[in-house]
mmCIF file with all atom_site columns, C-alpha atoms in Angstrom:
data_model
loop_
_atom_site.group_PDB
_atom_site.id
_atom_site.type_symbol
_atom_site.label_atom_id
_atom_site.label_alt_id
_atom_site.label_comp_id
_atom_site.label_asym_id
_atom_site.label_entity_id
_atom_site.label_seq_id
_atom_site.pdbx_PDB_ins_code
_atom_site.Cartn_x
_atom_site.Cartn_y
_atom_site.Cartn_z
_atom_site.occupancy
_atom_site.B_iso_or_equiv
_atom_site.pdbx_formal_charge
_atom_site.auth_seq_id
_atom_site.auth_comp_id
_atom_site.auth_asym_id
_atom_site.auth_atom_id
_atom_site.pdbx_PDB_model_num
ATOM 1   C CA . MET A 1 1   ? 16.878  -4.335  -23.239 1.00 69.00 ? 1247 MET A CA 1
ATOM 2   C CA . ARG A 1 2   ? 18.499  -3.319  -19.972 1.00 92.00 ? 1248 ARG A CA 1
ATOM 3   C CA . ALA A 1 3   ? 17.927  -5.773  -17.150 1.00 96.00 ? 1249 ALA A CA 1
ATOM 4   C CA . PRO A 1 4   ? 16.616  -4.705  -13.726 1.00 98.00 ? 1250 PRO A CA 1
ATOM 5   C CA . GLY A 1 5   ? 19.308  -2.847  -11.821 1.00 97.00 ? 1251 GLY A CA 1
ATOM 6   C CA . GLN A 1 6   ? 21.271  -1.631  -14.837 1.00 96.00 ? 1252 GLN A CA 1
ATOM 7   C CA . PHE A 1 7   ? 19.549  1.770   -14.740 1.00 95.00 ? 1253 PHE A CA 1
ATOM 8   C CA . ALA A 1 8   ? 20.475  2.278   -11.071 1.00 97.00 ? 1254 ALA A CA 1
ATOM 9   C CA . GLY A 1 9   ? 23.339  4.654   -11.747 1.00 96.00 ? 1255 GLY A CA 1
ATOM 10  C CA . VAL A 1 10  ? 21.115  6.906   -13.865 1.00 95.00 ? 1256 VAL A CA 1
ATOM 11  C CA . LEU A 1 11  ? 18.349  6.897   -11.262 1.00 97.00 ? 1257 LEU A CA 1
ATOM 12  C CA . LEU A 1 12  ? 20.513  7.427   -8.183  1.00 98.00 ? 1258 LEU A CA 1
ATOM 13  C CA . ALA A 1 13  ? 23.721  9.200   -9.168  1.00 96.00 ? 1259 ALA A CA 1
ATOM 14  C CA . PRO A 1 14  ? 24.060  12.822  -10.280 1.00 93.00 ? 1260 PRO A CA 1
ATOM 15  C CA . GLY A 1 15  ? 24.344  12.953  -14.033 1.00 85.00 ? 1261 GLY A CA 1
ATOM 16  C CA . ALA A 1 16  ? 22.107  12.695  -17.063 1.00 76.00 ? 1262 ALA A CA 1
ATOM 17  C CA . ALA A 1 17  ? 18.826  12.435  -15.143 1.00 94.00 ? 1263 ALA A CA 1
ATOM 18  C CA . HIS A 1 18  ? 18.184  15.413  -12.900 1.00 96.00 ? 1264 HIS A CA 1
ATOM 19  C CA . THR A 1 19  ? 14.497  14.653  -12.315 1.00 97.00 ? 1265 THR A CA 1
ATOM 20  C CA . LEU A 1 20  ? 12.664  11.350  -11.822 1.00 98.00 ? 1266 LEU A CA 1
ATOM 21  C CA . VAL A 1 21  ? 9.085   10.504  -12.751 1.00 98.00 ? 1267 VAL A CA 1
ATOM 22  C CA . LEU A 1 22  ? 7.082   7.670   -11.193 1.00 99.00 ? 1268 LEU A CA 1
ATOM 23  C CA . ASP A 1 23  ? 4.671   6.758   -13.978 1.00 99.00 ? 1269 ASP A CA 1
ATOM 24  C CA . VAL A 1 24  ? 1.782   4.842   -12.371 1.00 99.00 ? 1270 VAL A CA 1
ATOM 25  C CA . ARG A 1 25  ? -0.600  2.913   -14.636 1.00 98.00 ? 1271 ARG A CA 1
ATOM 26  C CA . VAL A 1 26  ? -3.529  0.836   -13.377 1.00 98.00 ? 1272 VAL A CA 1
ATOM 27  C CA . GLN A 1 27  ? -5.354  -1.791  -15.405 1.00 98.00 ? 1273 GLN A CA 1
ATOM 28  C CA . PRO A 1 28  ? -9.165  -1.769  -15.087 1.00 97.00 ? 1274 PRO A CA 1
ATOM 29  C CA . GLY A 1 29  ? -10.101 -4.192  -12.337 1.00 96.00 ? 1275 GLY A CA 1
ATOM 30  C CA . ALA A 1 30  ? -6.909  -3.571  -10.387 1.00 98.00 ? 1276 ALA A CA 1
ATOM 31  C CA . SER A 1 31  ? -6.470  -1.117  -7.536  1.00 95.00 ? 1277 SER A CA 1
ATOM 32  C CA . ALA A 1 32  ? -3.514  0.887   -6.264  1.00 97.00 ? 1278 ALA A CA 1
ATOM 33  C CA . ASP A 1 33  ? -2.880  2.091   -2.722  1.00 97.00 ? 1279 ASP A CA 1
ATOM 34  C CA . GLY A 1 34  ? -2.169  5.811   -2.688  1.00 97.00 ? 1280 GLY A CA 1
ATOM 35  C CA . ASP A 1 35  ? -0.040  5.586   0.448   1.00 98.00 ? 1281 ASP A CA 1
ATOM 36  C CA . THR A 1 36  ? 2.203   2.986   -1.195  1.00 98.00 ? 1282 THR A CA 1
ATOM 37  C CA . ILE A 1 37  ? 2.615   5.145   -4.297  1.00 99.00 ? 1283 ILE A CA 1
ATOM 38  C CA . GLY A 1 38  ? 3.482   8.180   -2.196  1.00 98.00 ? 1284 GLY A CA 1
ATOM 39  C CA . ARG A 1 39  ? 5.964   6.224   -0.123  1.00 98.00 ? 1285 ARG A CA 1
ATOM 40  C CA . THR A 1 40  ? 7.594   4.829   -3.252  1.00 99.00 ? 1286 THR A CA 1
ATOM 41  C CA . ALA A 1 41  ? 8.132   8.324   -4.623  1.00 99.00 ? 1287 ALA A CA 1
ATOM 42  C CA . GLU A 1 42  ? 9.530   9.435   -1.270  1.00 99.00 ? 1288 GLU A CA 1
ATOM 43  C CA . LEU A 1 43  ? 11.957  6.498   -1.244  1.00 98.00 ? 1289 LEU A CA 1
ATOM 44  C CA . MET A 1 44  ? 13.133  7.439   -4.733  1.00 98.00 ? 1290 MET A CA 1
ATOM 45  C CA . ARG A 1 45  ? 13.552  11.039  -3.599  1.00 98.00 ? 1291 ARG A CA 1
ATOM 46  C CA . ALA A 1 46  ? 15.431  10.119  -0.426  1.00 98.00 ? 1292 ALA A CA 1
ATOM 47  C CA . GLN A 1 47  ? 17.816  7.689   -2.090  1.00 98.00 ? 1293 GLN A CA 1
ATOM 48  C CA . SER A 1 48  ? 18.570  9.807   -5.164  1.00 98.00 ? 1294 SER A CA 1
ATOM 49  C CA . GLY A 1 49  ? 18.403  13.334  -3.781  1.00 98.00 ? 1295 GLY A CA 1
ATOM 50  C CA . LYS A 1 50  ? 16.464  14.270  -6.921  1.00 98.00 ? 1296 LYS A CA 1
ATOM 51  C CA . PRO A 1 51  ? 12.964  15.703  -7.319  1.00 98.00 ? 1297 PRO A CA 1
ATOM 52  C CA . VAL A 1 52  ? 10.400  12.979  -8.035  1.00 98.00 ? 1298 VAL A CA 1
ATOM 53  C CA . ALA A 1 53  ? 7.044   13.620  -9.701  1.00 98.00 ? 1299 ALA A CA 1
ATOM 54  C CA . ILE A 1 54  ? 4.161   11.153  -9.548  1.00 99.00 ? 1300 ILE A CA 1
ATOM 55  C CA . HIS A 1 55  ? 2.251   10.958  -12.831 1.00 98.00 ? 1301 HIS A CA 1
ATOM 56  C CA . GLY A 1 56  ? -1.038  9.124   -12.489 1.00 97.00 ? 1302 GLY A CA 1
ATOM 57  C CA . PRO A 1 57  ? -2.491  6.762   -11.574 1.00 98.00 ? 1303 PRO A CA 1
ATOM 58  C CA . THR A 1 58  ? -3.609  6.554   -15.204 1.00 97.00 ? 1304 THR A CA 1
ATOM 59  C CA . SER A 1 59  ? -5.807  3.814   -16.631 1.00 97.00 ? 1305 SER A CA 1
ATOM 60  C CA . LEU A 1 60  ? -4.140  1.187   -18.810 1.00 97.00 ? 1306 LEU A CA 1
ATOM 61  C CA . SER A 1 61  ? -5.846  -0.019  -21.962 1.00 95.00 ? 1307 SER A CA 1
ATOM 62  C CA . ASP A 1 62  ? -5.376  -3.754  -21.523 1.00 94.00 ? 1308 ASP A CA 1
ATOM 63  C CA . SER A 1 63  ? -7.787  -6.627  -20.886 1.00 94.00 ? 1309 SER A CA 1
ATOM 64  C CA . ALA A 1 64  ? -5.323  -9.485  -20.381 1.00 96.00 ? 1310 ALA A CA 1
ATOM 65  C CA . GLN A 1 65  ? -5.606  -11.466 -17.158 1.00 98.00 ? 1311 GLN A CA 1
ATOM 66  C CA . THR A 1 66  ? -2.300  -13.305 -17.505 1.00 98.00 ? 1312 THR A CA 1
ATOM 67  C CA . HIS A 1 67  ? 0.834   -11.248 -18.087 1.00 98.00 ? 1313 HIS A CA 1
ATOM 68  C CA . ASP A 1 68  ? 4.346   -12.325 -18.980 1.00 98.00 ? 1314 ASP A CA 1
ATOM 69  C CA . ALA A 1 69  ? 7.490   -10.197 -18.920 1.00 98.00 ? 1315 ALA A CA 1
ATOM 70  C CA . ASP A 1 70  ? 7.391   -9.442  -22.645 1.00 98.00 ? 1316 ASP A CA 1
ATOM 71  C CA . ALA A 1 71  ? 3.781   -8.241  -22.439 1.00 98.00 ? 1317 ALA A CA 1
ATOM 72  C CA . ILE A 1 72  ? 4.594   -5.935  -19.527 1.00 99.00 ? 1318 ILE A CA 1
ATOM 73  C CA . ARG A 1 73  ? 7.542   -4.479  -21.406 1.00 98.00 ? 1319 ARG A CA 1
ATOM 74  C CA . ARG A 1 74  ? 5.276   -3.845  -24.392 1.00 98.00 ? 1320 ARG A CA 1
ATOM 75  C CA . LEU A 1 75  ? 2.867   -1.957  -22.136 1.00 98.00 ? 1321 LEU A CA 1
ATOM 76  C CA . ALA A 1 76  ? 5.747   0.223   -20.986 1.00 98.00 ? 1322 ALA A CA 1
ATOM 77  C CA . ASP A 1 77  ? 6.766   0.917   -24.575 1.00 97.00 ? 1323 ASP A CA 1
ATOM 78  C CA . THR A 1 78  ? 3.275   1.585   -25.949 1.00 97.00 ? 1324 THR A CA 1
ATOM 79  C CA . GLN A 1 79  ? 1.429   3.174   -23.024 1.00 97.00 ? 1325 GLN A CA 1
ATOM 80  C CA . GLY A 1 80  ? 4.104   4.291   -20.591 1.00 96.00 ? 1326 GLY A CA 1
ATOM 81  C CA . GLU A 1 81  ? 5.439   7.818   -20.426 1.00 94.00 ? 1327 GLU A CA 1
ATOM 82  C CA . ALA A 1 82  ? 8.638   8.411   -22.382 1.00 93.00 ? 1328 ALA A CA 1
ATOM 83  C CA . ASP A 1 83  ? 11.883  9.707   -20.890 1.00 91.00 ? 1329 ASP A CA 1
ATOM 84  C CA . GLY A 1 84  ? 12.534  13.378  -21.509 1.00 88.00 ? 1330 GLY A CA 1
ATOM 85  C CA . ALA A 1 85  ? 15.500  15.720  -21.466 1.00 85.00 ? 1331 ALA A CA 1
ATOM 86  C CA . ASP A 1 86  ? 17.156  15.321  -18.048 1.00 94.00 ? 1332 ASP A CA 1
ATOM 87  C CA . VAL A 1 87  ? 14.182  13.173  -16.943 1.00 97.00 ? 1333 VAL A CA 1
ATOM 88  C CA . ALA A 1 88  ? 14.210  9.437   -16.183 1.00 97.00 ? 1334 ALA A CA 1
ATOM 89  C CA . VAL A 1 89  ? 10.865  7.633   -15.990 1.00 98.00 ? 1335 VAL A CA 1
ATOM 90  C CA . LEU A 1 90  ? 10.169  4.597   -13.823 1.00 98.00 ? 1336 LEU A CA 1
ATOM 91  C CA . HIS A 1 91  ? 7.038   2.666   -14.820 1.00 99.00 ? 1337 HIS A CA 1
ATOM 92  C CA . LEU A 1 92  ? 4.915   1.125   -12.051 1.00 99.00 ? 1338 LEU A CA 1
ATOM 93  C CA . PHE A 1 93  ? 2.057   -1.033  -13.324 1.00 99.00 ? 1339 PHE A CA 1
ATOM 94  C CA . TYR A 1 94  ? -0.845  -2.397  -11.283 1.00 99.00 ? 1340 TYR A CA 1
ATOM 95  C CA . LEU A 1 95  ? -2.195  -5.323  -13.291 1.00 99.00 ? 1341 LEU A CA 1
ATOM 96  C CA . SER A 1 96  ? -5.335  -7.378  -12.785 1.00 98.00 ? 1342 SER A CA 1
ATOM 97  C CA . GLY A 1 97  ? -5.109  -11.139 -12.905 1.00 98.00 ? 1343 GLY A CA 1
ATOM 98  C CA . ARG A 1 98  ? -1.752  -12.816 -12.503 1.00 98.00 ? 1344 ARG A CA 1
ATOM 99  C CA . PHE A 1 99  ? 1.783   -13.187 -13.789 1.00 98.00 ? 1345 PHE A CA 1
ATOM 100 C CA . ALA A 1 100 ? 2.597   -16.055 -16.150 1.00 97.00 ? 1346 ALA A CA 1
ATOM 101 C CA . ASP A 1 101 ? 4.633   -17.805 -13.437 1.00 96.00 ? 1347 ASP A CA 1
ATOM 102 C CA . ASP A 1 102 ? 2.749   -19.094 -10.415 1.00 93.00 ? 1348 ASP A CA 1
ATOM 103 C CA . GLY A 1 103 ? 2.980   -17.463 -7.014  1.00 94.00 ? 1349 GLY A CA 1
ATOM 104 C CA . VAL A 1 104 ? 4.309   -14.065 -8.127  1.00 97.00 ? 1350 VAL A CA 1
ATOM 105 C CA . LEU A 1 105 ? 3.059   -10.927 -6.362  1.00 98.00 ? 1351 LEU A CA 1
ATOM 106 C CA . GLY A 1 106 ? 5.335   -8.489  -8.144  1.00 98.00 ? 1352 GLY A CA 1
ATOM 107 C CA . VAL A 1 107 ? 8.079   -8.437  -10.734 1.00 99.00 ? 1353 VAL A CA 1
ATOM 108 C CA . ALA A 1 108 ? 10.747  -6.152  -12.172 1.00 99.00 ? 1354 ALA A CA 1
ATOM 109 C CA . VAL A 1 109 ? 10.896  -6.885  -15.902 1.00 99.00 ? 1355 VAL A CA 1
ATOM 110 C CA . ARG A 1 110 ? 13.306  -4.212  -17.100 1.00 98.00 ? 1356 ARG A CA 1
ATOM 111 C CA . ALA A 1 111 ? 15.633  -1.558  -15.755 1.00 98.00 ? 1357 ALA A CA 1
ATOM 112 C CA . ASP A 1 112 ? 12.771  0.968   -15.742 1.00 98.00 ? 1358 ASP A CA 1
ATOM 113 C CA . THR A 1 113 ? 9.664   -1.194  -15.320 1.00 99.00 ? 1359 THR A CA 1
ATOM 114 C CA . LEU A 1 114 ? 8.019   -3.038  -12.449 1.00 99.00 ? 1360 LEU A CA 1
ATOM 115 C CA . ALA A 1 115 ? 4.566   -4.510  -11.954 1.00 99.00 ? 1361 ALA A CA 1
ATOM 116 C CA . VAL A 1 116 ? 2.438   -5.725  -9.071  1.00 99.00 ? 1362 VAL A CA 1
ATOM 117 C CA . PHE A 1 117 ? -0.638  -7.942  -9.067  1.00 98.00 ? 1363 PHE A CA 1
ATOM 118 C CA . PRO A 1 118 ? -3.272  -6.780  -6.554  1.00 98.00 ? 1364 PRO A CA 1
ATOM 119 C CA . ASP A 1 119 ? -5.470  -9.872  -7.079  1.00 98.00 ? 1365 ASP A CA 1
ATOM 120 C CA . GLU A 1 120 ? -2.562  -12.115 -6.116  1.00 97.00 ? 1366 GLU A CA 1
ATOM 121 C CA . ILE A 1 121 ? -1.701  -9.850  -3.195  1.00 97.00 ? 1367 ILE A CA 1
ATOM 122 C CA . ALA A 1 122 ? -5.278  -10.091 -1.909  1.00 96.00 ? 1368 ALA A CA 1
ATOM 123 C CA . SER A 1 123 ? -5.075  -13.880 -2.087  1.00 95.00 ? 1369 SER A CA 1
ATOM 124 C CA . ALA A 1 124 ? -1.848  -13.859 -0.056  1.00 94.00 ? 1370 ALA A CA 1
ATOM 125 C CA . THR A 1 125 ? -3.305  -12.014 2.938   1.00 93.00 ? 1371 THR A CA 1
ATOM 126 C CA . SER A 1 126 ? -4.010  -13.562 6.317   1.00 91.00 ? 1372 SER A CA 1
ATOM 127 C CA . PRO A 1 127 ? -5.880  -12.436 9.443   1.00 91.00 ? 1373 PRO A CA 1
ATOM 128 C CA . PHE A 1 128 ? -2.544  -10.990 10.597  1.00 90.00 ? 1374 PHE A CA 1
ATOM 129 C CA . VAL A 1 129 ? -1.258  -9.471  7.347   1.00 93.00 ? 1375 VAL A CA 1
ATOM 130 C CA . SER A 1 130 ? -3.218  -6.898  5.335   1.00 95.00 ? 1376 SER A CA 1
ATOM 131 C CA . ALA A 1 131 ? -3.173  -6.408  1.586   1.00 96.00 ? 1377 ALA A CA 1
ATOM 132 C CA . ALA A 1 132 ? -1.877  -2.857  2.097   1.00 97.00 ? 1378 ALA A CA 1
ATOM 133 C CA . ARG A 1 133 ? 1.123   -4.145  4.062   1.00 97.00 ? 1379 ARG A CA 1
ATOM 134 C CA . ILE A 1 134 ? 1.951   -6.764  1.435   1.00 97.00 ? 1380 ILE A CA 1
ATOM 135 C CA . GLU A 1 135 ? 1.533   -4.255  -1.407  1.00 98.00 ? 1381 GLU A CA 1
ATOM 136 C CA . ARG A 1 136 ? 3.903   -1.838  0.304   1.00 98.00 ? 1382 ARG A CA 1
ATOM 137 C CA . ALA A 1 137 ? 6.470   -4.602  0.800   1.00 98.00 ? 1383 ALA A CA 1
ATOM 138 C CA . VAL A 1 138 ? 6.185   -5.912  -2.759  1.00 98.00 ? 1384 VAL A CA 1
ATOM 139 C CA . VAL A 1 139 ? 6.436   -2.508  -4.443  1.00 99.00 ? 1385 VAL A CA 1
ATOM 140 C CA . THR A 1 140 ? 9.444   -1.583  -2.286  1.00 99.00 ? 1386 THR A CA 1
ATOM 141 C CA . HIS A 1 141 ? 11.044  -4.955  -3.070  1.00 99.00 ? 1387 HIS A CA 1
ATOM 142 C CA . GLU A 1 142 ? 10.656  -4.479  -6.829  1.00 99.00 ? 1388 GLU A CA 1
ATOM 143 C CA . LEU A 1 143 ? 11.870  -0.882  -6.557  1.00 99.00 ? 1389 LEU A CA 1
ATOM 144 C CA . GLY A 1 144 ? 14.943  -2.275  -4.813  1.00 99.00 ? 1390 GLY A CA 1
ATOM 145 C CA . HIS A 1 145 ? 15.660  -4.482  -7.818  1.00 99.00 ? 1391 HIS A CA 1
ATOM 146 C CA . VAL A 1 146 ? 15.338  -1.510  -10.174 1.00 99.00 ? 1392 VAL A CA 1
ATOM 147 C CA . LEU A 1 147 ? 17.733  0.436   -7.924  1.00 99.00 ? 1393 LEU A CA 1
ATOM 148 C CA . GLY A 1 148 ? 20.299  -2.349  -8.198  1.00 98.00 ? 1394 GLY A CA 1
ATOM 149 C CA . LEU A 1 149 ? 19.588  -4.550  -5.173  1.00 99.00 ? 1395 LEU A CA 1
ATOM 150 C CA . VAL A 1 150 ? 20.934  -7.091  -4.426  1.00 99.00 ? 1396 VAL A CA 1
ATOM 151 C CA . ASP A 1 151 ? 24.140  -7.392  -6.499  1.00 98.00 ? 1397 ASP A CA 1
ATOM 152 C CA . LEU A 1 152 ? 22.280  -6.398  -9.654  1.00 98.00 ? 1398 LEU A CA 1
ATOM 153 C CA . TYR A 1 153 ? 24.493  -3.313  -10.061 1.00 98.00 ? 1399 TYR A CA 1
ATOM 154 C CA . LEU A 1 154 ? 27.330  -3.597  -7.555  1.00 97.00 ? 1400 LEU A CA 1
ATOM 155 C CA . GLU A 1 155 ? 29.263  -6.793  -6.951  1.00 95.00 ? 1401 GLU A CA 1
ATOM 156 C CA . THR A 1 156 ? 29.213  -7.175  -3.166  1.00 95.00 ? 1402 THR A CA 1
ATOM 157 C CA . ASN A 1 157 ? 28.792  -10.962 -3.101  1.00 95.00 ? 1403 ASN A CA 1
ATOM 158 C CA . ARG A 1 158 ? 26.099  -10.671 -0.464  1.00 96.00 ? 1404 ARG A CA 1
ATOM 159 C CA . ASP A 1 159 ? 23.098  -11.924 -2.399  1.00 96.00 ? 1405 ASP A CA 1
ATOM 160 C CA . ASP A 1 160 ? 21.415  -15.238 -1.632  1.00 96.00 ? 1406 ASP A CA 1
ATOM 161 C CA . ALA A 1 161 ? 23.068  -18.024 -3.645  1.00 96.00 ? 1407 ALA A CA 1
ATOM 162 C CA . GLU A 1 162 ? 19.757  -19.893 -3.839  1.00 96.00 ? 1408 GLU A CA 1
ATOM 163 C CA . HIS A 1 163 ? 17.782  -16.768 -4.752  1.00 96.00 ? 1409 HIS A CA 1
ATOM 164 C CA . PRO A 1 164 ? 20.058  -14.448 -6.783  1.00 97.00 ? 1410 PRO A CA 1
ATOM 165 C CA . GLY A 1 165 ? 19.288  -10.771 -6.498  1.00 98.00 ? 1411 GLY A CA 1
ATOM 166 C CA . HIS A 1 166 ? 17.907  -11.188 -2.983  1.00 98.00 ? 1412 HIS A CA 1
ATOM 167 C CA . SER A 1 167 ? 19.101  -10.606 0.565   1.00 98.00 ? 1413 SER A CA 1
ATOM 168 C CA . THR A 1 168 ? 19.828  -13.397 3.028   1.00 97.00 ? 1414 THR A CA 1
ATOM 169 C CA . ASN A 1 169 ? 18.436  -11.205 5.821   1.00 97.00 ? 1415 ASN A CA 1
ATOM 170 C CA . ARG A 1 170 ? 14.822  -11.994 6.709   1.00 96.00 ? 1416 ARG A CA 1
ATOM 171 C CA . GLY A 1 171 ? 14.584  -8.485  8.140   1.00 97.00 ? 1417 GLY A CA 1
ATOM 172 C CA . SER A 1 172 ? 15.206  -6.868  4.755   1.00 98.00 ? 1418 SER A CA 1
ATOM 173 C CA . VAL A 1 173 ? 12.460  -6.090  2.281   1.00 98.00 ? 1419 VAL A CA 1
ATOM 174 C CA . MET A 1 174 ? 14.833  -7.624  -0.289  1.00 99.00 ? 1420 MET A CA 1
ATOM 175 C CA . TYR A 1 175 ? 14.410  -11.121 1.200   1.00 97.00 ? 1421 TYR A CA 1
ATOM 176 C CA . TYR A 1 176 ? 13.213  -13.458 -1.551  1.00 96.00 ? 1422 TYR A CA 1
ATOM 177 C CA . ALA A 1 177 ? 9.912   -14.451 0.078   1.00 95.00 ? 1423 ALA A CA 1
ATOM 178 C CA . VAL A 1 178 ? 8.550   -10.894 -0.006  1.00 97.00 ? 1424 VAL A CA 1
ATOM 179 C CA . GLU A 1 179 ? 7.521   -11.208 -3.674  1.00 95.00 ? 1425 GLU A CA 1
ATOM 180 C CA . SER A 1 180 ? 6.053   -14.711 -3.221  1.00 92.00 ? 1426 SER A CA 1
ATOM 181 C CA . ASP A 1 181 ? 2.438   -15.616 -2.510  1.00 90.00 ? 1427 ASP A CA 1
ATOM 182 C CA . LEU A 1 182 ? 3.740   -17.506 0.541   1.00 85.00 ? 1428 LEU A CA 1
ATOM 183 C CA . VAL A 1 183 ? 4.824   -14.224 2.120   1.00 90.00 ? 1429 VAL A CA 1
ATOM 184 C CA . ALA A 1 184 ? 2.345   -14.311 5.025   1.00 82.00 ? 1430 ALA A CA 1
ATOM 185 C CA . GLN A 1 185 ? 3.057   -17.968 5.778   1.00 82.00 ? 1431 GLN A CA 1
ATOM 186 C CA . LEU A 1 186 ? 6.840   -17.706 5.586   1.00 82.00 ? 1432 LEU A CA 1
ATOM 187 C CA . PHE A 1 187 ? 7.041   -14.661 7.824   1.00 88.00 ? 1433 PHE A CA 1
ATOM 188 C CA . GLY A 1 188 ? 4.241   -15.695 10.176  1.00 83.00 ? 1434 GLY A CA 1
ATOM 189 C CA . GLY A 1 189 ? 3.230   -12.046 10.337  1.00 88.00 ? 1435 GLY A CA 1
ATOM 190 C CA . PRO A 1 190 ? 3.733   -8.770  8.470   1.00 93.00 ? 1436 PRO A CA 1
ATOM 191 C CA . PRO A 1 191 ? 6.648   -8.819  6.002   1.00 96.00 ? 1437 PRO A CA 1
ATOM 192 C CA . PRO A 1 192 ? 9.440   -6.243  6.236   1.00 97.00 ? 1438 PRO A CA 1
ATOM 193 C CA . VAL A 1 193 ? 8.861   -3.045  4.278   1.00 98.00 ? 1439 VAL A CA 1
ATOM 194 C CA . ASP A 1 194 ? 12.256  -1.368  4.645   1.00 98.00 ? 1440 ASP A CA 1
ATOM 195 C CA . PHE A 1 195 ? 15.755  -1.794  3.245   1.00 99.00 ? 1441 PHE A CA 1
ATOM 196 C CA . ASP A 1 196 ? 18.297  -3.030  5.788   1.00 99.00 ? 1442 ASP A CA 1
ATOM 197 C CA . SER A 1 197 ? 21.617  -1.335  6.565   1.00 98.00 ? 1443 SER A CA 1
ATOM 198 C CA . SER A 1 198 ? 23.483  -3.273  3.855   1.00 98.00 ? 1444 SER A CA 1
ATOM 199 C CA . ASP A 1 199 ? 20.853  -2.356  1.258   1.00 99.00 ? 1445 ASP A CA 1
ATOM 200 C CA . LEU A 1 200 ? 21.096  1.298   2.239   1.00 99.00 ? 1446 LEU A CA 1
ATOM 201 C CA . ALA A 1 201 ? 24.898  1.185   2.078   1.00 98.00 ? 1447 ALA A CA 1
ATOM 202 C CA . ASP A 1 202 ? 24.699  -0.183  -1.475  1.00 98.00 ? 1448 ASP A CA 1
ATOM 203 C CA . LEU A 1 203 ? 22.265  2.549   -2.506  1.00 99.00 ? 1449 LEU A CA 1
ATOM 204 C CA . ARG A 1 204 ? 24.569  5.212   -1.051  1.00 98.00 ? 1450 ARG A CA 1
ATOM 205 C CA . ALA A 1 205 ? 27.519  3.740   -2.950  1.00 98.00 ? 1451 ALA A CA 1
ATOM 206 C CA . ILE A 1 206 ? 25.611  3.772   -6.247  1.00 98.00 ? 1452 ILE A CA 1
ATOM 207 C CA . ARG A 1 207 ? 24.499  7.352   -5.630  1.00 97.00 ? 1453 ARG A CA 1
ATOM 208 C CA . ALA A 1 208 ? 28.135  8.286   -4.934  1.00 96.00 ? 1454 ALA A CA 1
ATOM 209 C CA . GLY A 1 209 ? 29.151  6.932   -8.331  1.00 93.00 ? 1455 GLY A CA 1
ATOM 210 C CA . ALA A 1 210 ? 30.355  3.405   -7.604  1.00 94.00 ? 1456 ALA A CA 1
ATOM 211 C CA . ALA A 1 211 ? 31.108  1.543   -10.817 1.00 88.00 ? 1457 ALA A CA 1
ATOM 212 C CA . PRO A 1 212 ? 28.759  -1.255  -11.880 1.00 92.00 ? 1458 PRO A CA 1
ATOM 213 C CA . GLN A 1 213 ? 29.937  -4.848  -11.948 1.00 85.00 ? 1459 GLN A CA 1
ATOM 214 C CA . GLY A 1 214 ? 31.401  -6.219  -15.130 1.00 73.00 ? 1460 GLY A CA 1
#
């Protein structure tokens, strides 16, 4: 199994994958925001320079209401779209219920697989922060992990020592609190939805062929 971030070079840099697919699967009872899906594909397109096709949303055959990382990976293997010749597939799952760990709004469980939990997102809203805003932030955050942020592919030594894989900048969508159910409380308003300049510099470096750490 390749950990989140280890597929970043394939997704971003010219090479084996010339086309990307965003494979969107939605469990019955969950909902997906079309604007967020479209923006995610556009981010992938902008950062990779490759054509990106959205496949779905397609219904998932799954009734579980608690999901752990292994179960999500199994969904990707059994119901997700397979990679093809010159094509890399990124799986985005919208799952009803919750993650096995408390307080999780979204998670990247593998180099090609991320999941969000709309029920948990709805519970994290406030009068000042909408579910759509949180969903956009969470999906972008998990996409960032899959694309190698922060220090999951490169070794820049800029990730948060207390929250590895995350930015120390509260203005970055890669700040640790974005994927937590305390997001509205910790920010006191809408969370960031964009990568900061350091995030973007890392993505450019990976696209240009920078070698992975280790």
